[in-house]
């Protein structure tokens, strides 16, 4: 009879730099949370397969997507602070990056948010999305963008160029606390349109002379 097959060499589940049996309470807790992390990561992959990206909205109707938004924010904070599962298992952050996870969504798409705010400014004559009583998903996203920019400015982390561009749109560095009715917004918009037409007509008359 032939020799029995040799046992297959199995790849270790965790990095050899991390002890197989954690020796302190903090590592034990992170080790236990790895299973929860894997479940959330699978949900993130499911979201990517459905929508083609990993930018989970904060106001999604589906609870599991809203939960992913909070989890994503936790991963960014843990990555920045060097704590939790991402610190103990470096492969987790690499897997997130490979899946298309953004570690700085505001910074990577800053220009896109700025252009959206510019269009809002042209439409309503101001740069305070949450001053309107009717709050759409787009306005909430703009409000979150401005909230982040105000925070970065207070910390001294917003570049001078970006600060000037936002100030050029009339962005207030103090969040708006009053809301404007749709009727008032419509009147404001019509007045802005009228001024624009008058400016155009005045320019045309000057050119004719």
PDB file of C-alpha atoms in Angstrom:
ATOM      1  CA  UNK A   1       0.000   0.000   0.000  1.00  0.00           C
ATOM      2  CA  UNK A   2       1.074   3.524  -0.781  1.00  0.00           C
ATOM      3  CA  UNK A   3       2.007   6.079   1.813  1.00  0.00           C
ATOM      4  CA  UNK A   4      -0.829   8.140   3.290  1.00  0.00           C
ATOM      5  CA  UNK A   5      -1.049  11.656   1.888  1.00  0.00           C
ATOM      6  CA  UNK A   6       0.808  14.257   3.896  1.00  0.00           C
ATOM      7  CA  UNK A   7      -1.331  16.810   5.663  1.00  0.00           C
ATOM      8  CA  UNK A   8      -1.945  19.941   3.619  1.00  0.00           C
ATOM      9  CA  UNK A   9      -0.174  23.025   4.832  1.00  0.00           C
ATOM     10  CA  UNK A  10      -2.846  25.505   5.813  1.00  0.00           C
ATOM     11  CA  UNK A  11      -2.342  29.235   5.553  1.00  0.00           C
ATOM     12  CA  UNK A  12      -2.600  30.877   8.991  1.00  0.00           C
ATOM     13  CA  UNK A  13      -5.836  32.754   9.525  1.00  0.00           C
ATOM     14  CA  UNK A  14      -4.119  35.743  11.131  1.00  0.00           C
ATOM     15  CA  UNK A  15      -0.846  37.512  10.616  1.00  0.00           C
ATOM     16  CA  UNK A  16       2.075  35.862  12.398  1.00  0.00           C
ATOM     17  CA  UNK A  17       2.938  39.240  13.905  1.00  0.00           C
ATOM     18  CA  UNK A  18      -0.259  39.093  15.941  1.00  0.00           C
ATOM     19  CA  UNK A  19      -0.332  36.542  18.792  1.00  0.00           C
ATOM     20  CA  UNK A  20      -2.699  33.628  18.287  1.00  0.00           C
ATOM     21  CA  UNK A  21      -3.928  34.111  21.839  1.00  0.00           C
ATOM     22  CA  UNK A  22      -4.183  37.803  22.817  1.00  0.00           C
ATOM     23  CA  UNK A  23      -2.521  38.609  26.102  1.00  0.00           C
ATOM     24  CA  UNK A  24      -4.348  41.794  27.101  1.00  0.00           C
ATOM     25  CA  UNK A  25      -7.978  42.786  27.389  1.00  0.00           C
ATOM     26  CA  UNK A  26      -7.873  45.344  24.579  1.00  0.00           C
ATOM     27  CA  UNK A  27      -6.513  42.826  22.082  1.00  0.00           C
ATOM     28  CA  UNK A  28      -9.025  40.231  23.245  1.00  0.00           C
ATOM     29  CA  UNK A  29     -11.887  42.633  22.584  1.00  0.00           C
ATOM     30  CA  UNK A  30     -10.607  43.506  19.108  1.00  0.00           C
ATOM     31  CA  UNK A  31     -10.104  39.811  18.360  1.00  0.00           C
ATOM     32  CA  UNK A  32     -13.714  39.099  19.342  1.00  0.00           C
ATOM     33  CA  UNK A  33     -14.966  41.998  17.207  1.00  0.00           C
ATOM     34  CA  UNK A  34     -13.266  40.642  14.104  1.00  0.00           C
ATOM     35  CA  UNK A  35     -16.268  38.409  13.422  1.00  0.00           C
ATOM     36  CA  UNK A  36     -18.602  41.423  13.543  1.00  0.00           C
ATOM     37  CA  UNK A  37     -16.231  43.325  11.259  1.00  0.00           C
ATOM     38  CA  UNK A  38     -16.360  40.519   8.701  1.00  0.00           C
ATOM     39  CA  UNK A  39     -20.166  40.630   8.642  1.00  0.00           C
ATOM     40  CA  UNK A  40     -20.165  44.380   8.056  1.00  0.00           C
ATOM     41  CA  UNK A  41     -17.539  44.036   5.363  1.00  0.00           C
ATOM     42  CA  UNK A  42     -19.700  41.492   3.570  1.00  0.00           C
ATOM     43  CA  UNK A  43     -22.603  43.952   3.771  1.00  0.00           C
ATOM     44  CA  UNK A  44     -20.342  46.620   2.256  1.00  0.00           C
ATOM     45  CA  UNK A  45     -19.477  44.300  -0.622  1.00  0.00           C
ATOM     46  CA  UNK A  46     -23.167  43.640  -1.108  1.00  0.00           C
ATOM     47  CA  UNK A  47     -23.807  47.391  -1.263  1.00  0.00           C
ATOM     48  CA  UNK A  48     -21.023  47.810  -3.838  1.00  0.00           C
ATOM     49  CA  UNK A  49     -22.443  45.044  -5.989  1.00  0.00           C
ATOM     50  CA  UNK A  50     -25.849  46.728  -5.914  1.00  0.00           C
ATOM     51  CA  UNK A  51     -24.776  50.346  -6.491  1.00  0.00           C
ATOM     52  CA  UNK A  52     -21.258  50.213  -7.919  1.00  0.00           C
ATOM     53  CA  UNK A  53     -19.577  52.219  -5.139  1.00  0.00           C
ATOM     54  CA  UNK A  54     -18.979  52.238  -1.361  1.00  0.00           C
ATOM     55  CA  UNK A  55     -20.430  55.651  -0.485  1.00  0.00           C
ATOM     56  CA  UNK A  56     -23.244  54.573   1.833  1.00  0.00           C
ATOM     57  CA  UNK A  57     -25.785  57.419   2.302  1.00  0.00           C
ATOM     58  CA  UNK A  58     -26.664  58.545   5.800  1.00  0.00           C
ATOM     59  CA  UNK A  59     -30.386  58.922   5.092  1.00  0.00           C
ATOM     60  CA  UNK A  60     -31.080  55.617   3.358  1.00  0.00           C
ATOM     61  CA  UNK A  61     -34.517  54.105   3.973  1.00  0.00           C
ATOM     62  CA  UNK A  62     -33.013  50.638   4.350  1.00  0.00           C
ATOM     63  CA  UNK A  63     -31.719  50.185   7.895  1.00  0.00           C
ATOM     64  CA  UNK A  64     -28.765  48.035   6.887  1.00  0.00           C
ATOM     65  CA  UNK A  65     -27.470  50.781   4.569  1.00  0.00           C
ATOM     66  CA  UNK A  66     -27.813  53.430   7.276  1.00  0.00           C
ATOM     67  CA  UNK A  67     -25.935  51.129   9.615  1.00  0.00           C
ATOM     68  CA  UNK A  68     -23.173  50.792   7.011  1.00  0.00           C
ATOM     69  CA  UNK A  69     -22.822  54.583   6.897  1.00  0.00           C
ATOM     70  CA  UNK A  70     -22.130  54.677  10.647  1.00  0.00           C
ATOM     71  CA  UNK A  71     -19.794  51.699  10.396  1.00  0.00           C
ATOM     72  CA  UNK A  72     -17.862  53.382   7.573  1.00  0.00           C
ATOM     73  CA  UNK A  73     -17.344  56.475   9.711  1.00  0.00           C
ATOM     74  CA  UNK A  74     -16.071  54.263  12.540  1.00  0.00           C
ATOM     75  CA  UNK A  75     -13.573  52.603  10.196  1.00  0.00           C
ATOM     76  CA  UNK A  76     -12.200  55.966   9.065  1.00  0.00           C
ATOM     77  CA  UNK A  77     -11.784  57.123  12.652  1.00  0.00           C
ATOM     78  CA  UNK A  78     -10.114  53.858  13.685  1.00  0.00           C
ATOM     79  CA  UNK A  79      -7.771  54.068  10.694  1.00  0.00           C
ATOM     80  CA  UNK A  80      -6.857  57.672  11.535  1.00  0.00           C
ATOM     81  CA  UNK A  81      -6.336  56.925  15.248  1.00  0.00           C
ATOM     82  CA  UNK A  82      -4.592  53.600  14.670  1.00  0.00           C
ATOM     83  CA  UNK A  83      -6.934  51.661  16.942  1.00  0.00           C
ATOM     84  CA  UNK A  84      -9.346  48.749  16.927  1.00  0.00           C
ATOM     85  CA  UNK A  85      -9.547  45.910  14.447  1.00  0.00           C
ATOM     86  CA  UNK A  86      -7.806  47.867  11.670  1.00  0.00           C
ATOM     87  CA  UNK A  87      -4.710  48.329  13.836  1.00  0.00           C
ATOM     88  CA  UNK A  88      -4.537  44.724  15.031  1.00  0.00           C
ATOM     89  CA  UNK A  89      -5.324  43.197  11.648  1.00  0.00           C
ATOM     90  CA  UNK A  90      -3.635  45.298   8.909  1.00  0.00           C
ATOM     91  CA  UNK A  91      -5.187  43.168   6.175  1.00  0.00           C
ATOM     92  CA  UNK A  92      -8.608  44.614   7.031  1.00  0.00           C
ATOM     93  CA  UNK A  93      -7.691  48.114   5.858  1.00  0.00           C
ATOM     94  CA  UNK A  94      -6.129  46.680   2.699  1.00  0.00           C
ATOM     95  CA  UNK A  95      -9.328  44.783   1.960  1.00  0.00           C
ATOM     96  CA  UNK A  96     -11.382  47.950   2.408  1.00  0.00           C
ATOM     97  CA  UNK A  97      -9.119  49.832   0.027  1.00  0.00           C
ATOM     98  CA  UNK A  98      -9.305  47.033  -2.529  1.00  0.00           C
ATOM     99  CA  UNK A  99     -13.111  47.144  -2.330  1.00  0.00           C
ATOM    100  CA  UNK A 100     -13.101  50.834  -3.264  1.00  0.00           C
ATOM    101  CA  UNK A 101     -13.644  52.205   0.234  1.00  0.00           C
ATOM    102  CA  UNK A 102     -12.875  55.932   0.514  1.00  0.00           C
ATOM    103  CA  UNK A 103     -10.823  57.001   3.515  1.00  0.00           C
ATOM    104  CA  UNK A 104     -11.465  60.699   2.884  1.00  0.00           C
ATOM    105  CA  UNK A 105     -14.754  61.101   0.962  1.00  0.00           C
ATOM    106  CA  UNK A 106     -14.965  64.861   1.524  1.00  0.00           C
ATOM    107  CA  UNK A 107     -11.441  65.472   0.347  1.00  0.00           C
ATOM    108  CA  UNK A 108     -11.559  63.165  -2.662  1.00  0.00           C
ATOM    109  CA  UNK A 109     -14.789  64.674  -4.013  1.00  0.00           C
ATOM    110  CA  UNK A 110     -14.340  68.230  -2.757  1.00  0.00           C
ATOM    111  CA  UNK A 111     -14.676  69.818  -6.180  1.00  0.00           C
ATOM    112  CA  UNK A 112     -17.896  67.880  -6.865  1.00  0.00           C
ATOM    113  CA  UNK A 113     -19.438  69.139  -3.617  1.00  0.00           C
ATOM    114  CA  UNK A 114     -18.259  72.655  -4.400  1.00  0.00           C
ATOM    115  CA  UNK A 115     -19.900  72.598  -7.836  1.00  0.00           C
ATOM    116  CA  UNK A 116     -23.161  71.363  -6.292  1.00  0.00           C
ATOM    117  CA  UNK A 117     -23.018  74.209  -3.799  1.00  0.00           C
ATOM    118  CA  UNK A 118     -22.324  76.655  -6.624  1.00  0.00           C
ATOM    119  CA  UNK A 119     -25.449  75.485  -8.475  1.00  0.00           C
ATOM    120  CA  UNK A 120     -27.449  75.823  -5.259  1.00  0.00           C
ATOM    121  CA  UNK A 121     -26.122  79.371  -4.826  1.00  0.00           C
ATOM    122  CA  UNK A 122     -27.126  80.268  -8.379  1.00  0.00           C
ATOM    123  CA  UNK A 123     -30.615  78.843  -7.872  1.00  0.00           C
ATOM    124  CA  UNK A 124     -31.494  80.288  -4.470  1.00  0.00           C
ATOM    125  CA  UNK A 125     -29.157  83.226  -4.050  1.00  0.00           C
ATOM    126  CA  UNK A 126     -27.475  81.932  -0.856  1.00  0.00           C
ATOM    127  CA  UNK A 127     -25.351  79.032   0.394  1.00  0.00           C
ATOM    128  CA  UNK A 128     -27.416  77.759   3.340  1.00  0.00           C
ATOM    129  CA  UNK A 129     -29.046  74.472   2.242  1.00  0.00           C
ATOM    130  CA  UNK A 130     -30.807  73.794   5.542  1.00  0.00           C
ATOM    131  CA  UNK A 131     -32.434  77.221   5.697  1.00  0.00           C
ATOM    132  CA  UNK A 132     -35.225  75.797   3.535  1.00  0.00           C
ATOM    133  CA  UNK A 133     -38.158  74.100   5.206  1.00  0.00           C
ATOM    134  CA  UNK A 134     -38.226  71.384   2.556  1.00  0.00           C
ATOM    135  CA  UNK A 135     -35.056  69.354   2.993  1.00  0.00           C
ATOM    136  CA  UNK A 136     -34.176  67.067   0.118  1.00  0.00           C
ATOM    137  CA  UNK A 137     -31.455  64.465   0.095  1.00  0.00           C
ATOM    138  CA  UNK A 138     -29.194  66.721  -1.975  1.00  0.00           C
ATOM    139  CA  UNK A 139     -29.566  69.601   0.481  1.00  0.00           C
ATOM    140  CA  UNK A 140     -28.784  67.349   3.422  1.00  0.00           C
ATOM    141  CA  UNK A 141     -25.642  66.185   1.645  1.00  0.00           C
ATOM    142  CA  UNK A 142     -24.593  69.797   1.023  1.00  0.00           C
ATOM    143  CA  UNK A 143     -25.288  70.641   4.657  1.00  0.00           C
ATOM    144  CA  UNK A 144     -23.046  67.782   5.788  1.00  0.00           C
ATOM    145  CA  UNK A 145     -20.337  69.016   3.434  1.00  0.00           C
ATOM    146  CA  UNK A 146     -20.516  72.531   4.905  1.00  0.00           C
ATOM    147  CA  UNK A 147     -20.543  71.146   8.425  1.00  0.00           C
ATOM    148  CA  UNK A 148     -17.339  69.269   7.663  1.00  0.00           C
ATOM    149  CA  UNK A 149     -15.735  72.359   6.106  1.00  0.00           C
ATOM    150  CA  UNK A 150     -16.606  74.477   9.170  1.00  0.00           C
ATOM    151  CA  UNK A 151     -15.047  71.862  11.408  1.00  0.00           C
ATOM    152  CA  UNK A 152     -11.857  71.731   9.342  1.00  0.00           C
ATOM    153  CA  UNK A 153     -11.656  75.526   9.352  1.00  0.00           C
ATOM    154  CA  UNK A 154     -11.960  75.669  13.142  1.00  0.00           C
ATOM    155  CA  UNK A 155      -9.159  73.140  13.393  1.00  0.00           C
ATOM    156  CA  UNK A 156      -7.022  75.106  10.950  1.00  0.00           C
ATOM    157  CA  UNK A 157      -7.041  72.190   8.497  1.00  0.00           C
ATOM    158  CA  UNK A 158      -8.907  73.862   5.610  1.00  0.00           C
ATOM    159  CA  UNK A 159      -6.573  75.251   2.969  1.00  0.00           C
ATOM    160  CA  UNK A 160      -6.600  78.965   2.183  1.00  0.00           C
ATOM    161  CA  UNK A 161      -7.620  78.262  -1.420  1.00  0.00           C
ATOM    162  CA  UNK A 162     -10.686  76.258  -0.400  1.00  0.00           C
ATOM    163  CA  UNK A 163     -11.576  78.772   2.284  1.00  0.00           C
ATOM    164  CA  UNK A 164     -11.517  81.588  -0.282  1.00  0.00           C
ATOM    165  CA  UNK A 165     -13.611  79.619  -2.776  1.00  0.00           C
ATOM    166  CA  UNK A 166     -16.277  78.882  -0.178  1.00  0.00           C
ATOM    167  CA  UNK A 167     -16.222  82.463   1.081  1.00  0.00           C
ATOM    168  CA  UNK A 168     -16.723  83.587  -2.508  1.00  0.00           C
ATOM    169  CA  UNK A 169     -20.062  81.776  -2.506  1.00  0.00           C
ATOM    170  CA  UNK A 170     -21.092  83.570   0.659  1.00  0.00           C
ATOM    171  CA  UNK A 171     -20.723  80.555   2.933  1.00  0.00           C
ATOM    172  CA  UNK A 172     -21.378  81.443   6.540  1.00  0.00           C
ATOM    173  CA  UNK A 173     -18.943  79.886   8.994  1.00  0.00           C
ATOM    174  CA  UNK A 174     -21.797  79.719  11.489  1.00  0.00           C
ATOM    175  CA  UNK A 175     -24.570  77.273  10.630  1.00  0.00           C
ATOM    176  CA  UNK A 176     -27.972  78.776   9.814  1.00  0.00           C
ATOM    177  CA  UNK A 177     -30.620  78.366  12.514  1.00  0.00           C
ATOM    178  CA  UNK A 178     -33.659  79.868  10.751  1.00  0.00           C
ATOM    179  CA  UNK A 179     -35.705  78.347   7.959  1.00  0.00           C
ATOM    180  CA  UNK A 180     -37.204  80.111   4.984  1.00  0.00           C
ATOM    181  CA  UNK A 181     -40.562  79.190   3.469  1.00  0.00           C
ATOM    182  CA  UNK A 182     -40.842  78.057  -0.132  1.00  0.00           C
ATOM    183  CA  UNK A 183     -42.883  81.186  -0.890  1.00  0.00           C
ATOM    184  CA  UNK A 184     -40.085  83.463   0.308  1.00  0.00           C
ATOM    185  CA  UNK A 185     -37.516  81.416  -1.604  1.00  0.00           C
ATOM    186  CA  UNK A 186     -39.585  81.674  -4.783  1.00  0.00           C
ATOM    187  CA  UNK A 187     -39.889  85.447  -4.392  1.00  0.00           C
ATOM    188  CA  UNK A 188     -36.145  85.733  -3.788  1.00  0.00           C
ATOM    189  CA  UNK A 189     -35.417  83.638  -6.861  1.00  0.00           C
ATOM    190  CA  UNK A 190     -37.758  85.712  -9.050  1.00  0.00           C
ATOM    191  CA  UNK A 191     -36.127  88.926  -7.856  1.00  0.00           C
ATOM    192  CA  UNK A 192     -32.702  87.493  -8.690  1.00  0.00           C
ATOM    193  CA  UNK A 193     -33.940  86.529 -12.164  1.00  0.00           C
ATOM    194  CA  UNK A 194     -35.349  90.016 -12.687  1.00  0.00           C
ATOM    195  CA  UNK A 195     -32.054  91.649 -11.679  1.00  0.00           C
ATOM    196  CA  UNK A 196     -30.179  89.333 -14.038  1.00  0.00           C
ATOM    197  CA  UNK A 197     -32.473  90.254 -16.943  1.00  0.00           C
ATOM    198  CA  UNK A 198     -32.118  93.964 -16.177  1.00  0.00           C
ATOM    199  CA  UNK A 199     -28.329  93.602 -16.083  1.00  0.00           C
ATOM    200  CA  UNK A 200     -28.374  91.811 -19.424  1.00  0.00           C
ATOM    201  CA  UNK A 201     -30.603  94.480 -20.969  1.00  0.00           C
ATOM    202  CA  UNK A 202     -28.395  97.246 -19.600  1.00  0.00           C
ATOM    203  CA  UNK A 203     -25.308  95.576 -21.023  1.00  0.00           C
ATOM    204  CA  UNK A 204     -27.021  95.255 -24.408  1.00  0.00           C
ATOM    205  CA  UNK A 205     -27.940  98.923 -24.482  1.00  0.00           C
ATOM    206  CA  UNK A 206     -24.380  99.945 -23.666  1.00  0.00           C
ATOM    207  CA  UNK A 207     -23.056  97.730 -26.442  1.00  0.00           C
ATOM    208  CA  UNK A 208     -25.545  99.267 -28.899  1.00  0.00           C
ATOM    209  CA  UNK A 209     -24.240 102.732 -28.095  1.00  0.00           C
TER     210      UNK A 209
END
